[in-house]
PDB file of C-alpha atoms in Angstrom:
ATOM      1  CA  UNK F  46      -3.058 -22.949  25.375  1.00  0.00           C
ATOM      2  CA  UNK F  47      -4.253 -24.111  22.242  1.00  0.00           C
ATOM      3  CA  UNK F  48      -8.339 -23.922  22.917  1.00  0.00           C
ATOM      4  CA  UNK F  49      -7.387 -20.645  24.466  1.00  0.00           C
ATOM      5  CA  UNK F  50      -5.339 -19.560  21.222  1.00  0.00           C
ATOM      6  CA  UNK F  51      -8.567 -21.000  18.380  1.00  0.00           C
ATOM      7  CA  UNK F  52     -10.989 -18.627  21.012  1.00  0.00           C
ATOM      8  CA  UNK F  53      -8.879 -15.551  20.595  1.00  0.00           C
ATOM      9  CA  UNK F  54      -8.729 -16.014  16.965  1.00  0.00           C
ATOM     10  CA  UNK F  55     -12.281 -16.364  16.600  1.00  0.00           C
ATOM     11  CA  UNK F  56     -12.992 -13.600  18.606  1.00  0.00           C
ATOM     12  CA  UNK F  57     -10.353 -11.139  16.709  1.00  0.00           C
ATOM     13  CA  UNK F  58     -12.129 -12.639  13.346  1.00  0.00           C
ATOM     14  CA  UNK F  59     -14.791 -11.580  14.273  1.00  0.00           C
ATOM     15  CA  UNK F  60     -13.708  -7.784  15.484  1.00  0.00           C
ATOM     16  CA  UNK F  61     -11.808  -7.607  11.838  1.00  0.00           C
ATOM     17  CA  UNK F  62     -15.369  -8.314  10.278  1.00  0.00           C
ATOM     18  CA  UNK F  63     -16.943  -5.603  12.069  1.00  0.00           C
ATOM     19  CA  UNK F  64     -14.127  -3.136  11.301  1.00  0.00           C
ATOM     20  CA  UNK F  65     -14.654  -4.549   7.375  1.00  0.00           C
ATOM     21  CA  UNK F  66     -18.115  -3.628   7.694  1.00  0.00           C
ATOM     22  CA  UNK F  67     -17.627   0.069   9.483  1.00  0.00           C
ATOM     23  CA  UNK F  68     -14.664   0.734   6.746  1.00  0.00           C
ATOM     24  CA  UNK F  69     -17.215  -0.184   4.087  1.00  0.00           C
ATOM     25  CA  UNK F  70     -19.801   2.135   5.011  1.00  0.00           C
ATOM     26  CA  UNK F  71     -17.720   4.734   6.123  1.00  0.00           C
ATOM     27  CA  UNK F  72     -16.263   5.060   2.606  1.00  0.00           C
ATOM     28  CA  UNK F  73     -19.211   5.199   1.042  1.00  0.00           C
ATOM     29  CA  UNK F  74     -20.174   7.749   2.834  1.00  0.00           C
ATOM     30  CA  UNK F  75     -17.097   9.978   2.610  1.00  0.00           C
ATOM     31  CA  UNK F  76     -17.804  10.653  -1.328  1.00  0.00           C
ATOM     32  CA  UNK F  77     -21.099  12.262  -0.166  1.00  0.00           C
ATOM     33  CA  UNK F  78     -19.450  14.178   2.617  1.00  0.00           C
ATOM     34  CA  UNK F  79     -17.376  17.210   2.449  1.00  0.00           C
ATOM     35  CA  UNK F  80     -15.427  16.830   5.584  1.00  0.00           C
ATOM     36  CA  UNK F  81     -11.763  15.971   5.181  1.00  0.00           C
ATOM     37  CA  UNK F  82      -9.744  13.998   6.680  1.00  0.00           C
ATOM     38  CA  UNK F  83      -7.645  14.683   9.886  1.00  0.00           C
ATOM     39  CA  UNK F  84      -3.893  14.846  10.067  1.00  0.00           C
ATOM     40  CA  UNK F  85      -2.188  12.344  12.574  1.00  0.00           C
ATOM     41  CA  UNK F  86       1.820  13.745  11.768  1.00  0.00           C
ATOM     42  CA  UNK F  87       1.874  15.816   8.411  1.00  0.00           C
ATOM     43  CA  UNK F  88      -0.214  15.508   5.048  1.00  0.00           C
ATOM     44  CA  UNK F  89       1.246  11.397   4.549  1.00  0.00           C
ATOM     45  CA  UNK F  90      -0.137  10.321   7.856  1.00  0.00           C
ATOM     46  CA  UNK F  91      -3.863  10.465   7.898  1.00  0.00           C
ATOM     47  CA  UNK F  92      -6.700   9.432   9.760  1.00  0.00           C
ATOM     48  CA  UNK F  93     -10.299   9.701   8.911  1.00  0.00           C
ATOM     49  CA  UNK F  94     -13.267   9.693  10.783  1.00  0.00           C
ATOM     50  CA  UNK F  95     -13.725   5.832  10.721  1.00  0.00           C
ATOM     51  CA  UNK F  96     -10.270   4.988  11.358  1.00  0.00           C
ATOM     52  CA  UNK F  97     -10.886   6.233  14.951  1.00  0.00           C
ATOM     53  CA  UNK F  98     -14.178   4.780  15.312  1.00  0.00           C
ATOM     54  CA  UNK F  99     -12.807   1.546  14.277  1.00  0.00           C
ATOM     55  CA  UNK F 100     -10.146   1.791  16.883  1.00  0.00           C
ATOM     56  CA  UNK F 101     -12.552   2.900  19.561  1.00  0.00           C
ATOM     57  CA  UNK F 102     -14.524  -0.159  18.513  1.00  0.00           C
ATOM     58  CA  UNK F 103     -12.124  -2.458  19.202  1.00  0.00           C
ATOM     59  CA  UNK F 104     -10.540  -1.056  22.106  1.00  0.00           C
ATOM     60  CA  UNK F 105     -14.292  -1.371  23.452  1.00  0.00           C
ATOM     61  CA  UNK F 106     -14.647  -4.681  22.684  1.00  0.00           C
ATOM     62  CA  UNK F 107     -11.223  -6.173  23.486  1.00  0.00           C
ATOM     63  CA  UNK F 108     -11.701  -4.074  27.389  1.00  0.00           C
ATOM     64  CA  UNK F 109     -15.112  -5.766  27.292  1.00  0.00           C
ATOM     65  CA  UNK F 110     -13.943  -9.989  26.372  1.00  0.00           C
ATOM     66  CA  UNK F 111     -10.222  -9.674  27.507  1.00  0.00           C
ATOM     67  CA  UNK F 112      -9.669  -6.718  30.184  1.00  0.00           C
ATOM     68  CA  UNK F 113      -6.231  -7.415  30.924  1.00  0.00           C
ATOM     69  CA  UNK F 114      -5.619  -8.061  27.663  1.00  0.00           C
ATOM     70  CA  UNK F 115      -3.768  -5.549  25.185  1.00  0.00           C
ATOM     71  CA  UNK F 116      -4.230  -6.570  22.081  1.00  0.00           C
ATOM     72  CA  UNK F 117      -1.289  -4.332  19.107  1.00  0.00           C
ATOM     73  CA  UNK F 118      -3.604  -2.843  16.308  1.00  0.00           C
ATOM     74  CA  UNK F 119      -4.445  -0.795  13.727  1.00  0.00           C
ATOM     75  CA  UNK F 120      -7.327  -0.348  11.780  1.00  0.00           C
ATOM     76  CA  UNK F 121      -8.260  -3.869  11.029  1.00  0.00           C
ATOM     77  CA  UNK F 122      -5.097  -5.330  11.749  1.00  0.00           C
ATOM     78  CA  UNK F 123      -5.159  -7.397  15.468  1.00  0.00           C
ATOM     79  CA  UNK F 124      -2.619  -9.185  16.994  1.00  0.00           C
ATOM     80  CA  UNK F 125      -2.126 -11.222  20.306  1.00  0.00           C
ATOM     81  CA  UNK F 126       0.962 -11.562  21.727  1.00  0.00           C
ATOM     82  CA  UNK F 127       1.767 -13.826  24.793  1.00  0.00           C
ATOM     83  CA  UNK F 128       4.759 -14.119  26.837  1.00  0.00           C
ATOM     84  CA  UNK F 129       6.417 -11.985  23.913  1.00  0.00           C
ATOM     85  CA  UNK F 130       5.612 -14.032  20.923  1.00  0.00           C
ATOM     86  CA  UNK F 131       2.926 -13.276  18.311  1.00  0.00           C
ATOM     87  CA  UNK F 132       0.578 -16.465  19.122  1.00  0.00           C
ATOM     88  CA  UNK F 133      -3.085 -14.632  17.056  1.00  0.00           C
ATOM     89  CA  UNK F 134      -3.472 -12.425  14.375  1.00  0.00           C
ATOM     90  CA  UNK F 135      -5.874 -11.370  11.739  1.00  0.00           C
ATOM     91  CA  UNK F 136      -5.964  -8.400   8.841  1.00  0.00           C
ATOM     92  CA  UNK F 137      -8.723  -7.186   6.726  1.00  0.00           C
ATOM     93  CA  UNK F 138      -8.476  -6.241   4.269  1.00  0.00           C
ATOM     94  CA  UNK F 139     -12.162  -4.996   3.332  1.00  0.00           C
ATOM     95  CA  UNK F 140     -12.342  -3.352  -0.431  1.00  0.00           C
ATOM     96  CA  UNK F 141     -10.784  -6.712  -1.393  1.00  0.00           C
ATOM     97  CA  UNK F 142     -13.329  -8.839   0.916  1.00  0.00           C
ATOM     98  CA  UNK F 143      -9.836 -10.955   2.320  1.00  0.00           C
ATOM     99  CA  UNK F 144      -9.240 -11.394   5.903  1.00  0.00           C
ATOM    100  CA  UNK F 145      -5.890 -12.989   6.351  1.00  0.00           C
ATOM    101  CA  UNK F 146      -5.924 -15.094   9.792  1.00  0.00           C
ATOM    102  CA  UNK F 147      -3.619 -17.650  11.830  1.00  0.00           C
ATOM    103  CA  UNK F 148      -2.639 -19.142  15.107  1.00  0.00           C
ATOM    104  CA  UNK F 149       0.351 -20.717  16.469  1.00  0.00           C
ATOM    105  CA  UNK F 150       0.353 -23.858  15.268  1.00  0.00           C
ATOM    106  CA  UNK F 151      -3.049 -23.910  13.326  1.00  0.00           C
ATOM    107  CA  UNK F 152      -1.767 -22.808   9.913  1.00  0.00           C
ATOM    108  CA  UNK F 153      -2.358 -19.115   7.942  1.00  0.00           C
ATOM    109  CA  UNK F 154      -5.290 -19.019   6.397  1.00  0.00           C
ATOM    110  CA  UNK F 155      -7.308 -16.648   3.576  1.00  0.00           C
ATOM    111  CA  UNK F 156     -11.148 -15.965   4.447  1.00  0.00           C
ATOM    112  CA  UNK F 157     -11.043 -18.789   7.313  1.00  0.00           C
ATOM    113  CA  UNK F 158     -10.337 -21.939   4.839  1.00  0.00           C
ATOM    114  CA  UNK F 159      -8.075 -20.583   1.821  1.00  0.00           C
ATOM    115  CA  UNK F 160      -4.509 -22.028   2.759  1.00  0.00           C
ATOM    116  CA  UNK F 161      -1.337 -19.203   3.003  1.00  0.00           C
ATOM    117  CA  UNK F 162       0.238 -18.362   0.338  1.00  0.00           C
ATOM    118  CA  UNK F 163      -2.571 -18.424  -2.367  1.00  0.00           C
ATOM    119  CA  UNK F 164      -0.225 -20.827  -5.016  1.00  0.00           C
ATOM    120  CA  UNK F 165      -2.549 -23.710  -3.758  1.00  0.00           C
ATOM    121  CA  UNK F 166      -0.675 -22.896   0.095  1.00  0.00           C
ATOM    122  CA  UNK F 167       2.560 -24.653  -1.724  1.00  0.00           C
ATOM    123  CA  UNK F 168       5.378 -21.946  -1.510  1.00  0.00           C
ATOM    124  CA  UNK F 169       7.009 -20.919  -4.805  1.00  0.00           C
ATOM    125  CA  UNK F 170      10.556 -21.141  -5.073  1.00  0.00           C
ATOM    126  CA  UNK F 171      12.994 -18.303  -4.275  1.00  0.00           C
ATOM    127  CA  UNK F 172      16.986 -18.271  -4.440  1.00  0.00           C
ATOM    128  CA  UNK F 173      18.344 -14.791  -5.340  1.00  0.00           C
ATOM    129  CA  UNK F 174      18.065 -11.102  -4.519  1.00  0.00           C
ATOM    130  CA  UNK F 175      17.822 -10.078  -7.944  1.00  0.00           C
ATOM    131  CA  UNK F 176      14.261 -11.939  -8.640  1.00  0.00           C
ATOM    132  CA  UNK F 177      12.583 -10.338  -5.765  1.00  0.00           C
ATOM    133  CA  UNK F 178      10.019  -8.187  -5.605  1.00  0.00           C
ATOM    134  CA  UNK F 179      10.419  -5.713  -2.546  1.00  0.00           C
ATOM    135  CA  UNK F 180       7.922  -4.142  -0.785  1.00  0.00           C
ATOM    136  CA  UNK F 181       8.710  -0.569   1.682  1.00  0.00           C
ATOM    137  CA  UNK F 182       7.302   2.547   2.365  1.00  0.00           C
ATOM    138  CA  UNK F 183       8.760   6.723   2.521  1.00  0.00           C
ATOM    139  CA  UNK F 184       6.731   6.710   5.675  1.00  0.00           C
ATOM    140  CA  UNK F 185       5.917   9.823   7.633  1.00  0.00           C
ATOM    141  CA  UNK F 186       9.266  10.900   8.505  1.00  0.00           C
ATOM    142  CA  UNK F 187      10.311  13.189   5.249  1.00  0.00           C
ATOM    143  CA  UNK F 188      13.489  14.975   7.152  1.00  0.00           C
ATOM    144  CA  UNK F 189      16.444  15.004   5.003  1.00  0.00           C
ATOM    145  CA  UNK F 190      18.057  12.487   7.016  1.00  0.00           C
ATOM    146  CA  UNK F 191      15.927   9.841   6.441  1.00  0.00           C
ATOM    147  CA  UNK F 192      15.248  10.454   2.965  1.00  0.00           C
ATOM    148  CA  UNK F 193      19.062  10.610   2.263  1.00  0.00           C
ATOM    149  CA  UNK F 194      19.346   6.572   3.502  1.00  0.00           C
ATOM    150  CA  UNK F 195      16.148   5.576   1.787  1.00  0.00           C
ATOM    151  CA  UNK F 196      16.842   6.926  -1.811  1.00  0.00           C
ATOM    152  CA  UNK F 197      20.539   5.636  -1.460  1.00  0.00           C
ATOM    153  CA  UNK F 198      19.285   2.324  -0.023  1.00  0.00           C
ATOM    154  CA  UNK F 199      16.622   1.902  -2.866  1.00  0.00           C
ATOM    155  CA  UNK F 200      19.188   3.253  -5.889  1.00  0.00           C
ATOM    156  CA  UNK F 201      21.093   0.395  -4.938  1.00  0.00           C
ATOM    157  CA  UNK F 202      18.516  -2.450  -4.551  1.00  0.00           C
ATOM    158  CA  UNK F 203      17.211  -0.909  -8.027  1.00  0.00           C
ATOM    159  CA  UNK F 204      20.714  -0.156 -10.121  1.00  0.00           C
ATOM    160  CA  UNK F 205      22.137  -2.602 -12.206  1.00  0.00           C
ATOM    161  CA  UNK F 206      26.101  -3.148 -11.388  1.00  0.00           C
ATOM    162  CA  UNK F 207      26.979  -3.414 -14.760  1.00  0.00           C
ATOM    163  CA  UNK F 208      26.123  -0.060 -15.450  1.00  0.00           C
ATOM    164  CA  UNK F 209      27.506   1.830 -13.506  1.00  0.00           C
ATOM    165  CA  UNK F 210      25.572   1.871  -9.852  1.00  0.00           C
ATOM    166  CA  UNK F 211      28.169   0.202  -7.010  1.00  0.00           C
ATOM    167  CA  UNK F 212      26.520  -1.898  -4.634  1.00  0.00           C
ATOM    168  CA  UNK F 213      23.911  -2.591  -6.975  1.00  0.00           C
ATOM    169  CA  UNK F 214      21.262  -5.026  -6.659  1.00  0.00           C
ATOM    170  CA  UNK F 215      19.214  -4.956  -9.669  1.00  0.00           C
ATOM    171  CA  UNK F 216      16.254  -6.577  -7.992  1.00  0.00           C
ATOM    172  CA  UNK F 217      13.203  -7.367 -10.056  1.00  0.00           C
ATOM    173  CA  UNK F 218      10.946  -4.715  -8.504  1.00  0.00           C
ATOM    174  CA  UNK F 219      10.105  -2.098  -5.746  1.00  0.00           C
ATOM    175  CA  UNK F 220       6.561  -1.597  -4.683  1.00  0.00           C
ATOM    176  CA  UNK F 221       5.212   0.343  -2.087  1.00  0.00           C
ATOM    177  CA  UNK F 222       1.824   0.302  -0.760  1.00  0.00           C
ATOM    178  CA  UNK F 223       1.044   2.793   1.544  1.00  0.00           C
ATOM    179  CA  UNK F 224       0.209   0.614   4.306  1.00  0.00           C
ATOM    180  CA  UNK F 225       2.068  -2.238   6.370  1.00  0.00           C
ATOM    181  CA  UNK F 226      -1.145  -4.355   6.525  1.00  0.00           C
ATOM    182  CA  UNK F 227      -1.590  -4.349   2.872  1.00  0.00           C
ATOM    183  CA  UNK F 228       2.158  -5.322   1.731  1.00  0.00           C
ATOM    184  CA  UNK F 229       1.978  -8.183   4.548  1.00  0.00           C
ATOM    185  CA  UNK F 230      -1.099  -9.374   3.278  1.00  0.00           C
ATOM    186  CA  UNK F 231       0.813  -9.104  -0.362  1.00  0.00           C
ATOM    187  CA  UNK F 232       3.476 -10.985   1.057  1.00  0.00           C
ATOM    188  CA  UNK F 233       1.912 -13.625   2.750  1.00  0.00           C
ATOM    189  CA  UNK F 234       0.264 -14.345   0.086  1.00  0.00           C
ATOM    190  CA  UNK F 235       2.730 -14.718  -2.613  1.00  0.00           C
ATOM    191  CA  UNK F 236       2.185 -11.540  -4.617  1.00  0.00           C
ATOM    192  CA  UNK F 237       5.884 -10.102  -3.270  1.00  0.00           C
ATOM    193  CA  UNK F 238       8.970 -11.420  -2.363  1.00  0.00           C
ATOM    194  CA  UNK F 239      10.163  -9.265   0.737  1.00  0.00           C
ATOM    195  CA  UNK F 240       8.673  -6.334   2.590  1.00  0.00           C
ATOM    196  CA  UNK F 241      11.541  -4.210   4.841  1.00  0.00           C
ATOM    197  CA  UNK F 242      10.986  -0.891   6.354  1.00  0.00           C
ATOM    198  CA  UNK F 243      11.413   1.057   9.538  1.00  0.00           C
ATOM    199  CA  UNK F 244       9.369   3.304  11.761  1.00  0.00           C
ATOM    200  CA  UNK F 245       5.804   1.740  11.963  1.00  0.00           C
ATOM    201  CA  UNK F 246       4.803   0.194  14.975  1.00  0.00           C
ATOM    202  CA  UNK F 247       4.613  -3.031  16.884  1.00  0.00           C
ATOM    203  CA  UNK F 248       1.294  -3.108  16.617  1.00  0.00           C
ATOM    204  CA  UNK F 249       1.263  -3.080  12.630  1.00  0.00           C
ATOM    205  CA  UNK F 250       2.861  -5.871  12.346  1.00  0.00           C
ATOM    206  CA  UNK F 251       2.391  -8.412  15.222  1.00  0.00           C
ATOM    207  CA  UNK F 252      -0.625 -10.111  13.489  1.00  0.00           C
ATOM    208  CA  UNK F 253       1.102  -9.981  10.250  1.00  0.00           C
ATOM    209  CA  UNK F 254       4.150 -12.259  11.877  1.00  0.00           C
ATOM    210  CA  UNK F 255       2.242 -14.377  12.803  1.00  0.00           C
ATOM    211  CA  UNK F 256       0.247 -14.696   9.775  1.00  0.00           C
ATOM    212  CA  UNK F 257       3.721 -15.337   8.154  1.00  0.00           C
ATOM    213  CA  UNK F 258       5.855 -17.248  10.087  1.00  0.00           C
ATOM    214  CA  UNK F 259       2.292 -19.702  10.074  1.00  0.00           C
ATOM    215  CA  UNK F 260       2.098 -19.785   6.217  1.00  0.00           C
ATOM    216  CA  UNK F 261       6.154 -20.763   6.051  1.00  0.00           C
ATOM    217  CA  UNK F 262       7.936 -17.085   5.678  1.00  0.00           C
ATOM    218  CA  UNK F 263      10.184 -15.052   7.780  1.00  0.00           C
ATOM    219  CA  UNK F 264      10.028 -12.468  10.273  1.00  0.00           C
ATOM    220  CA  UNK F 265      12.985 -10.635  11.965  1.00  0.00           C
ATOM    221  CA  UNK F 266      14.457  -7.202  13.078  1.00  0.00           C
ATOM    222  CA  UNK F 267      16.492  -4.444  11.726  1.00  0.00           C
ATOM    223  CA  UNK F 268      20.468  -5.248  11.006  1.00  0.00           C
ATOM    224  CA  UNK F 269      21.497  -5.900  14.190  1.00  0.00           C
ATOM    225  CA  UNK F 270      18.477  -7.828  15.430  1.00  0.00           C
ATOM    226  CA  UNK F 271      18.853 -10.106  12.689  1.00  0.00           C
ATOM    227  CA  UNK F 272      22.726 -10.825  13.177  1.00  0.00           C
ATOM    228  CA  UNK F 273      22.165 -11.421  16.736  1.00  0.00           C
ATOM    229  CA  UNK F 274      18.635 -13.825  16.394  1.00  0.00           C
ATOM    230  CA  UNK F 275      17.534 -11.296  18.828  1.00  0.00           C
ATOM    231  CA  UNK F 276      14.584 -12.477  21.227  1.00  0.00           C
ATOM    232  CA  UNK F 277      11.234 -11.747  19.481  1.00  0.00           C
ATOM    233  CA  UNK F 278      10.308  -9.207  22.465  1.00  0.00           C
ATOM    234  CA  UNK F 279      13.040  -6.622  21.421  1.00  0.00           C
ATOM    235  CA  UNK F 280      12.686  -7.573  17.592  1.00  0.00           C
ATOM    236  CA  UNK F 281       8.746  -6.669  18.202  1.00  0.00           C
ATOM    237  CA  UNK F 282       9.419  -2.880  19.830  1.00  0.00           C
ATOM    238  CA  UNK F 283      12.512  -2.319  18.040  1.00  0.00           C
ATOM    239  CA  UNK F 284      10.367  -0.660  15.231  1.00  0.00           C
ATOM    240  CA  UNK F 285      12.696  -2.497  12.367  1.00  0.00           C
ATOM    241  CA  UNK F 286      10.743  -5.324  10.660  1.00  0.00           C
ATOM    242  CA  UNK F 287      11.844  -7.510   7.856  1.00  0.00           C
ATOM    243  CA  UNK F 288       9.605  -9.995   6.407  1.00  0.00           C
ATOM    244  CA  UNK F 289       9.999 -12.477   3.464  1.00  0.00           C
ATOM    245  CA  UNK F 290       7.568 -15.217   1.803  1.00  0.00           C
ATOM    246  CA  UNK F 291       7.211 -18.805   1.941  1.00  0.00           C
ATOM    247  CA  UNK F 292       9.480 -20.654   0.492  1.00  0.00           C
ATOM    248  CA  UNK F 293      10.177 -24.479  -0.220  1.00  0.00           C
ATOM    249  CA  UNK F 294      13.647 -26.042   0.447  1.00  0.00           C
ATOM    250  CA  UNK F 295      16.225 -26.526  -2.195  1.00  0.00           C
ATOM    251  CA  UNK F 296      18.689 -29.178  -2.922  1.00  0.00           C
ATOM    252  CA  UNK F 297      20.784 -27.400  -1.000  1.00  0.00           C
ATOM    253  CA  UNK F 298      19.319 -24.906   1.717  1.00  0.00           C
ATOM    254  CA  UNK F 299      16.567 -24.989   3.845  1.00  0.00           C
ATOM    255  CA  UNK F 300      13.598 -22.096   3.791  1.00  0.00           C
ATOM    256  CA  UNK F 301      15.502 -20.650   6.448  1.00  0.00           C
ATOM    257  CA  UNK F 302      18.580 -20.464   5.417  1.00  0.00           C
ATOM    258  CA  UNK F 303      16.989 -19.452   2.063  1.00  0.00           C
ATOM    259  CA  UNK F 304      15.339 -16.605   3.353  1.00  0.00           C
ATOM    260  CA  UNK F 305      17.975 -15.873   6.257  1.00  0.00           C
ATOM    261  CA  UNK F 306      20.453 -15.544   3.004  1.00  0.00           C
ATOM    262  CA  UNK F 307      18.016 -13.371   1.216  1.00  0.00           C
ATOM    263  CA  UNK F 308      18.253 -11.009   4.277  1.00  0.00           C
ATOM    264  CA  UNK F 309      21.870 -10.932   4.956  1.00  0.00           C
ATOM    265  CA  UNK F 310      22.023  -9.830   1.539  1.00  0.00           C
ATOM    266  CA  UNK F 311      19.468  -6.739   1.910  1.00  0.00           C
ATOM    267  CA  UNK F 312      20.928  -5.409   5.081  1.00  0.00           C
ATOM    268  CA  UNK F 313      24.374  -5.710   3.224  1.00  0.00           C
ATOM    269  CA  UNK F 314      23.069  -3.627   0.269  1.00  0.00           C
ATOM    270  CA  UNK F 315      20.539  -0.898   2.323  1.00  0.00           C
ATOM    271  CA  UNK F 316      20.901   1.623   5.197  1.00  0.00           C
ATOM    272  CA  UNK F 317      19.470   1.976   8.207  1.00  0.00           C
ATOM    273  CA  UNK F 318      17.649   5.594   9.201  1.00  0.00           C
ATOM    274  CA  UNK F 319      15.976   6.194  12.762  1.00  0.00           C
ATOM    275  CA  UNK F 320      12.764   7.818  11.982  1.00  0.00           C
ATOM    276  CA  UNK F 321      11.586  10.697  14.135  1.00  0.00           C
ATOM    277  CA  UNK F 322      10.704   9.084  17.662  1.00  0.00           C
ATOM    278  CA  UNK F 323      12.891   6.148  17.502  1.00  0.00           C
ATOM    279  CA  UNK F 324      15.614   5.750  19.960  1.00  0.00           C
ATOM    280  CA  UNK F 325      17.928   4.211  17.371  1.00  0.00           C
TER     281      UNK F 325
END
């Protein structure tokens, strides 16, 4: 499968520079255009005008190359998955001119030949909670419900214990991008810690997972996924994604059981909310 895998990449490298190109142009030409853009949910869930003709691009092209293929993406984030598993995947990331890309087994890699993550592809170290940056998102759903669990979840992972805030975490920073691409790319690259968050889809982050679990990181599911090392199927469509960076072994712990820690810790600090359109 491995021929197969390097001709998949290079064909969804190529579709990502396209997209980078079409993005490109199509913001320049929005600041000389009055037209708005177009609402996919409510007023923090847009799509413009080249996001669909990116998408209609690549659906295009993928039906084209690969017609029983599906290939999960979004905007200039495409994934392969085969028998379940995130095996391809490349982001762009075009206003920054970085397209993230890997394979199974062939590494994570910055612009085709920068090693993943950008400290010289040697993963920093990373023992506690409290030094991480974490990355997440208010997403679309705004109901009272769901805001409720995220402001409680991020008061905690923000308070400091000693003052006053129970269950506190005092990490070293919350960040939140706006996009599950970008933080992944962020990630995977060193610039944050951990990036948790639930409601997007499968398809925004089945390239990044591979991307990451390629450069050294970690990618798993929601709370229960996690406990049970669910199969990477379910953890894919459960619609509950955690992710967390390279990292090198200690004297004591392995990366996994580094960043496994790192997680049980989170999910014992946040809480879990079902956006609208999840089934739990």
């Amino acid at each position: 499968m491995e021929d197969e895998y390097k001709t998949i990449l290079e064909f969804a490298y190529e579709l990502a520079e396209k997209a980078t190109d079409m993005i490109l142009k199509g913001s320049a030409a929005r600041w000389t255009s009055n037209s708005d853009a177009a609402a996919k949910m409510n007023s923090v869930d847009l799509v413009t005008e080249t996001d669909q003709a990116v998408e209609d691009m690549i659906k295009a092209a993928i039906a084209e190359k690969y017609p029983s293929h599906k290939f999960p993406f979004v905007a200039c984030s495409i994934g392969v998955a085969h028998m379940s598993k995130p095996v391809v995947g490349v982001m762009a990331l075009p206003f920054f001119n970085q397209i993230f890309s890997a394979r199974l087994g062939g590494g994570a890699f910055l612009n085709r030949t920068t090693p993943l993550p950008l400290t010289g592809g040697i993963p920093q170290p990373l023992t506690e909670l409290s030094k991480c940056m974490i990355g997440t998102e208010w997403g679309g759903d705004r109901s009272r419900q769901c805001m409720e669990k995220k402001t409680e979840s991020l008061f905690r992972l923000a308070g400091d214990p000693s003052k006053g805030i129970e269950g506190g975490r005092m990490v070293h920073a919350l960040r939140t991008l706006g996009s599950s691409v970008c933080t992944i790319a962020a990630l995977v690259s060193g610039q944050l810690d951990m990036y948790w968050y639930a409601g997007c889809q499968p398809w925004d982050v089945c390239a990044g997972a591979i991307i990451v679990s390629e450069a050294g990181g970690f990618f798993s599911g929601g709370k229960d996924a996690f406990h049970r090392v669910a199969p990477m199927g379910e953890i894919l469509m459960s619609r509950r994604y955690v992710f967390v960076r390279p990292v090198p072994d200690s004297e004591t712990e392995t990366r996994e059981e580094i960043q496994r820690r790192l997680v049980k810790e989170l999910y014992e600090t946040v809480i879990e909310w079902t956006n609208e359109g999840m089934t739990t």
